[in-house]
Amino acid sequence: MALHISSACFTVMGHSRFQKIRAFGSEGSSATLKTVVEDKVKLGGSDLKVTRIGIGAWSWGDTTYWNNFEWNDRNEKAARDAFDASINGGLTFFDTAEVYGSGLALGAINSEVLLGRFIKNRKQKDPDIEVAVATKFAALPWRFGRQSVLTALKDSLCRLGLTSVDLYQLHWPGIWGNEGYIDGLGDAVEKGLVKAVGVSNYSEKRLREAYKKLKKRGIPLASNQVNYSLIYRAPEEKGVKAACDELGITLIAYSPIAQGALTGKYTPDKPPTGPRSRIYTPEFLKRLQPLLNKISEIGEKYDKTSTQVSLNWLVAQGNVVPIPGAKTAEQAKEFTGALGWRLTDDEVAELRSLASEIRPVIGFPVENL
């Protein structure tokens, strides 16, 4: 178990690992709860087990992409409520990163700081809870070698208030120095600072290279976190998903509901605001409507929302752990309802067929490095 620590870093919060307490799904169903809490999956060849759906903390503290360029007490309360609702619903795997809520952005609060704060506060009420924490190393151009990974990891631990995290990932491939970064991941495992290691936004070629390098040290590459949803299937098209399945690496899917586009709440007349408006334009949303209509139709059959259907579609692909972002308690509760049931093979295929007719949105450029 991770312990509270004190050092010269900016903040000291939290605790880690995952949960044992009673919780409620979006329908309040004990059957749903049993599925969520007990049906955990191993990340790749590691010993780390997490819930089939996790929670992404990209938006927590952010003022550059989310939250209409501001972060305030109201936002923090909503994020804290989302965290608590996730725990209550049995979703106990949280993903953050050192660059989320970067201090370089005006008014932002680091997402790791917030997550650590939420865990610490919850631990005071429920000492037995365990939360699985994942965070990420930013491959910035001025960072070189294995020691840069360990230094960044220790800074992340300080912000989180932990002595170790469950999963540490390289956020994107570096312009140079990737072998040193992989060495740093291995060192982190051997020093007991992490339980498992992964990468993010890695192409098939880079994924295989990282896997082989870690394998030589007897360390499994647990995961590759990539942009993956019904309307962004580049991991399938570029061989990443197949490579993950072949090598026994879990694919962690970020933006699994396409930053809200698959929820059905946005229309050509009511597109999202902020930077997302440049991606999910009225024109794109108009092309998306036939797919959204089918998702809604299938959801009615199961008494599920469009969000829950879209997440279930990803889970149905196998070897995939979606991590939708939760900004409110209502969203977190809704995510729980994506588990405990399954789309039929025909429904999975029908949604894929409709989605294939839509030109995909842009992805994160570094995934092509």
XYZ file of C-alpha atoms in Angstrom:
369
model
C 0.000 0.000 0.000
C 1.197 3.503 -0.751
C 1.849 5.726 2.231
C 1.489 9.451 2.782
C 4.790 11.186 2.238
C 6.248 14.550 2.996
C 8.967 16.273 1.008
C 9.960 19.566 -0.531
C 7.564 19.245 -3.450
C 4.664 21.611 -4.036
C 1.892 19.582 -2.399
C 1.373 16.442 -0.423
C -1.886 14.561 -0.860
C -3.379 11.117 -1.230
C -3.098 7.400 -1.258
C -3.495 4.718 -3.920
C -4.822 1.373 -5.182
C -8.324 0.115 -5.582
C -11.582 -0.377 -3.684
C -13.535 -2.792 -1.554
C -16.460 -0.703 -0.378
C -20.112 -1.071 -1.309
C -21.137 1.038 -4.259
C -24.008 1.660 -6.657
C -24.268 1.498 -10.445
C -26.211 3.981 -12.492
C -29.328 1.863 -12.074
C -28.630 1.084 -8.424
C -28.496 -2.606 -9.400
C -26.608 -5.021 -7.171
C -26.031 -7.208 -10.230
C -24.384 -4.307 -12.035
C -22.289 -3.565 -8.945
C -21.082 -7.152 -8.729
C -19.977 -7.060 -12.355
C -18.149 -3.749 -11.982
C -16.351 -4.520 -8.732
C -15.540 -8.188 -9.158
C -14.926 -8.413 -12.884
C -11.545 -6.731 -12.995
C -9.024 -7.317 -15.759
C -5.268 -7.654 -15.705
C -3.331 -5.000 -17.589
C -1.294 -6.952 -20.093
C 1.150 -9.402 -18.580
C 1.434 -7.441 -15.345
C -0.121 -8.399 -12.033
C -2.140 -5.173 -11.898
C -5.909 -5.618 -12.045
C -8.273 -2.734 -12.780
C -11.966 -2.257 -13.417
C -13.114 -2.740 -17.011
C -13.813 0.983 -17.275
C -11.622 3.647 -15.703
C -11.958 7.390 -15.290
C -9.846 9.914 -17.175
C -8.824 13.055 -15.263
C -7.668 15.135 -18.239
C -10.264 17.840 -17.614
C -9.599 18.163 -13.879
C -7.877 21.478 -13.249
C -7.481 22.259 -16.966
C -7.968 25.750 -18.408
C -6.576 25.252 -21.914
C -9.003 22.777 -23.497
C -11.770 22.063 -20.999
C -13.874 24.072 -18.558
C -14.291 27.142 -20.784
C -10.761 28.294 -19.970
C -11.332 28.693 -16.235
C -11.083 26.607 -13.079
C -12.896 27.573 -9.909
C -14.311 26.165 -6.677
C -17.467 25.053 -8.462
C -15.424 23.040 -10.974
C -13.401 21.439 -8.195
C -16.497 20.419 -6.258
C -17.979 18.892 -9.394
C -14.754 16.955 -10.048
C -14.627 15.777 -6.430
C -18.243 14.629 -6.682
C -17.366 12.800 -9.901
C -14.504 11.052 -8.112
C -16.729 10.011 -5.220
C -19.495 8.827 -7.547
C -16.961 6.745 -9.467
C -15.765 5.091 -6.268
C -19.354 4.534 -5.138
C -20.135 2.917 -8.482
C -17.132 0.597 -8.331
C -15.032 2.364 -10.981
C -11.741 2.668 -9.128
C -9.129 3.085 -11.875
C -8.110 6.730 -12.430
C -5.783 8.047 -15.123
C -4.013 11.392 -14.887
C -0.765 12.959 -16.151
C 1.811 15.493 -15.075
C 0.779 17.851 -17.904
C -2.960 17.818 -17.161
C -3.848 21.144 -15.582
C -0.349 22.409 -16.265
C 0.881 25.207 -14.050
C 1.897 27.048 -17.206
C -1.781 27.727 -17.922
C -3.422 30.669 -16.171
C -5.695 29.550 -13.344
C -5.047 25.841 -13.834
C -4.524 23.318 -11.038
C -2.513 20.173 -11.706
C -4.744 17.138 -12.159
C -2.396 14.980 -10.087
C -2.771 17.406 -7.192
C -6.546 17.221 -7.407
C -6.629 13.431 -7.656
C -4.326 13.149 -4.662
C -6.535 15.554 -2.732
C -9.700 13.612 -3.577
C -8.148 10.293 -2.567
C -6.860 11.695 0.705
C -10.247 13.164 1.600
C -12.050 9.927 0.736
C -9.556 7.873 2.756
C -10.393 9.911 5.821
C -14.019 8.801 5.503
C -13.428 5.279 4.156
C -9.989 4.028 5.276
C -10.375 0.680 3.507
C -10.887 1.962 -0.017
C -8.242 1.181 -2.605
C -7.822 3.172 -5.818
C -5.718 2.201 -8.835
C -3.770 5.281 -9.961
C -2.148 5.758 -13.359
C -0.138 8.781 -14.427
C 2.165 9.701 -17.282
C 5.634 11.040 -18.122
C 5.808 13.889 -20.647
C 8.540 13.246 -23.216
C 9.594 16.893 -23.425
C 12.481 17.701 -25.786
C 14.830 18.783 -22.988
C 14.430 15.549 -21.050
C 17.146 13.010 -21.673
C 17.823 9.494 -20.478
C 16.449 7.113 -17.910
C 17.040 9.409 -14.954
C 14.629 11.996 -16.389
C 11.847 9.414 -16.103
C 12.630 8.661 -12.482
C 12.890 12.359 -11.613
C 9.530 13.132 -13.232
C 7.925 10.115 -11.568
C 9.084 11.238 -8.131
C 7.656 14.700 -8.804
C 4.340 13.098 -9.789
C 4.357 10.990 -6.628
C 4.914 14.131 -4.608
C 1.952 15.898 -6.224
C -0.201 12.820 -5.701
C 1.037 12.306 -2.150
C 2.016 8.680 -2.804
C 5.094 6.516 -2.489
C 4.141 4.538 -5.599
C 1.589 4.422 -8.390
C -0.032 1.439 -10.014
C 0.687 2.324 -13.647
C 3.289 4.720 -15.061
C 3.168 5.503 -18.773
C 5.190 7.400 -21.351
C 2.625 9.980 -22.514
C 3.920 10.117 -26.083
C 7.049 9.015 -27.952
C 9.898 11.478 -27.724
C 11.565 13.154 -30.650
C 14.700 11.439 -29.364
C 15.799 9.463 -26.334
C 13.064 6.823 -26.379
C 15.394 3.970 -25.444
C 16.424 5.888 -22.348
C 12.790 6.506 -21.469
C 12.015 2.783 -21.712
C 15.031 2.065 -19.511
C 13.594 4.539 -17.015
C 10.289 2.654 -16.932
C 12.149 -0.552 -16.166
C 14.131 1.161 -13.432
C 10.890 2.446 -11.883
C 9.553 -1.100 -11.647
C 12.761 -2.459 -10.128
C 12.858 0.337 -7.555
C 9.291 -0.440 -6.480
C 7.946 2.964 -7.515
C 5.334 1.447 -9.832
C 3.444 -1.834 -10.135
C 3.213 -1.757 -13.935
C 4.404 0.333 -16.870
C 2.870 1.331 -20.177
C 3.096 3.725 -23.103
C 0.647 6.072 -24.768
C 0.114 7.211 -28.351
C 2.608 4.603 -29.568
C 2.482 3.331 -33.145
C 2.701 -0.388 -33.874
C 6.433 -0.135 -34.618
C 7.272 1.807 -31.469
C 5.025 -0.470 -29.418
C 6.896 -3.569 -30.547
C 10.240 -1.922 -29.832
C 9.218 -0.940 -26.309
C 7.792 -4.400 -25.661
C 11.028 -6.133 -26.727
C 13.274 -3.818 -24.723
C 11.320 -4.324 -21.512
C 10.971 -8.060 -22.117
C 14.764 -8.396 -22.023
C 14.593 -7.259 -18.407
C 11.698 -9.570 -17.632
C 9.261 -6.655 -17.351
C 5.923 -6.794 -19.208
C 4.657 -3.791 -21.131
C 1.203 -3.587 -19.582
C -0.618 -1.106 -21.798
C -0.756 1.325 -24.681
C -3.152 4.239 -24.136
C -4.498 5.583 -27.423
C -7.375 7.563 -28.882
C -10.021 4.946 -29.695
C -13.765 5.186 -30.187
C -16.489 4.228 -32.619
C -15.617 7.246 -34.754
C -11.839 7.106 -34.312
C -10.585 3.618 -35.095
C -7.027 4.404 -36.099
C -5.694 1.800 -33.614
C -7.446 -0.849 -35.700
C -6.541 0.626 -39.062
C -2.851 1.123 -38.236
C -2.245 -2.245 -36.620
C -1.978 -1.025 -33.035
C -4.969 -2.971 -31.731
C -3.819 -6.169 -33.452
C -0.307 -5.760 -32.050
C -1.698 -5.247 -28.541
C -3.780 -8.415 -28.862
C -0.830 -10.375 -30.235
C 1.640 -9.271 -27.566
C -0.744 -9.353 -24.625
C -0.745 -5.585 -24.086
C -3.970 -3.980 -22.883
C -5.284 -1.118 -24.998
C -6.479 1.750 -22.799
C -8.893 3.903 -24.803
C -8.933 7.632 -24.157
C -11.657 9.845 -25.638
C -13.857 6.712 -25.876
C -17.029 8.761 -26.337
C -15.241 11.199 -28.661
C -15.140 14.015 -26.103
C -18.905 13.934 -25.804
C -19.760 13.676 -29.506
C -21.126 10.141 -29.082
C -23.361 11.032 -26.141
C -26.011 12.569 -28.378
C -26.062 15.839 -26.451
C -24.466 17.788 -29.309
C -26.299 18.561 -32.547
C -25.550 20.632 -35.650
C -27.539 23.422 -34.009
C -25.854 22.947 -30.633
C -22.195 21.986 -31.117
C -19.668 21.858 -28.261
C -17.945 25.044 -27.166
C -14.264 25.893 -26.835
C -11.510 24.091 -28.767
C -13.761 21.075 -29.396
C -15.922 23.260 -31.654
C -13.106 23.202 -34.216
C -13.162 19.403 -34.309
C -16.830 18.541 -33.859
C -18.256 21.122 -36.234
C -21.917 21.422 -37.237
C -21.011 19.807 -40.554
C -19.388 16.827 -38.839
C -22.252 16.467 -36.373
C -24.712 16.406 -39.272
C -22.823 13.477 -40.822
C -22.798 11.795 -37.418
C -26.594 11.790 -36.992
C -27.386 8.400 -38.644
C -24.892 6.701 -36.314
C -26.219 8.565 -33.277
C -29.765 7.580 -34.208
C -28.791 3.904 -34.360
C -26.904 4.129 -31.048
C -29.988 5.664 -29.456
C -32.245 2.992 -30.969
C -30.057 0.190 -29.596
C -29.898 1.937 -26.243
C -33.693 1.930 -25.982
C -33.668 -1.847 -26.406
C -31.443 -2.254 -23.344
C -32.701 0.791 -21.433
C -29.230 2.315 -21.833
C -27.977 5.751 -22.837
C -25.965 6.513 -25.957
C -22.894 6.953 -23.753
C -23.347 3.500 -22.261
C -23.835 1.894 -25.677
C -20.709 3.574 -27.073
C -18.588 2.422 -24.114
C -20.015 -1.083 -24.287
C -19.056 -1.238 -27.959
C -15.432 -0.664 -26.986
C -15.510 -3.214 -24.178
C -16.949 -5.702 -26.688
C -13.781 -5.385 -28.798
C -11.887 -7.312 -26.124
C -8.624 -6.322 -24.459
C -9.825 -2.697 -24.196
C -10.256 -0.564 -21.056
C -12.056 2.714 -21.868
C -11.318 5.716 -19.643
C -14.008 8.348 -20.272
C -13.557 11.684 -18.546
C -15.951 12.470 -15.708
C -16.566 16.139 -14.933
C -19.712 15.527 -12.854
C -21.170 12.877 -10.571
C -23.955 12.256 -13.084
C -21.450 11.360 -15.786
C -19.564 9.006 -13.473
C -22.766 7.212 -12.507
C -23.709 6.868 -16.151
C -20.392 5.192 -17.011
C -21.074 2.422 -14.513
C -24.152 1.460 -16.522
C -21.967 0.574 -19.506
C -21.044 -2.664 -17.721
C -23.063 -5.700 -16.702
C -24.519 -6.339 -20.162
C -23.265 -6.765 -23.732
C -24.183 -5.751 -27.250
C -24.779 -8.636 -29.633
C -22.224 -9.385 -32.324
C -24.670 -8.148 -34.939
C -25.134 -4.844 -33.094
C -21.377 -4.407 -32.751
C -20.967 -5.008 -36.481
C -23.863 -2.718 -37.424
C -22.442 0.183 -35.421
C -19.020 -0.355 -36.958
C -20.530 -0.363 -40.444
C -22.365 2.916 -39.872
C -19.305 4.506 -38.264
C -17.119 3.508 -41.204
C -19.142 5.813 -43.431
C -18.037 8.840 -41.411
C -14.720 10.474 -42.114
C -12.831 10.292 -38.791
C -11.882 13.330 -36.771
C -8.233 14.273 -36.330
C -6.149 12.443 -33.758
C -3.154 13.360 -31.637
C -0.294 13.997 -34.150
C 2.374 12.280 -32.057
C 0.715 8.891 -32.567
C 2.236 8.961 -36.073
C 5.812 9.519 -34.875
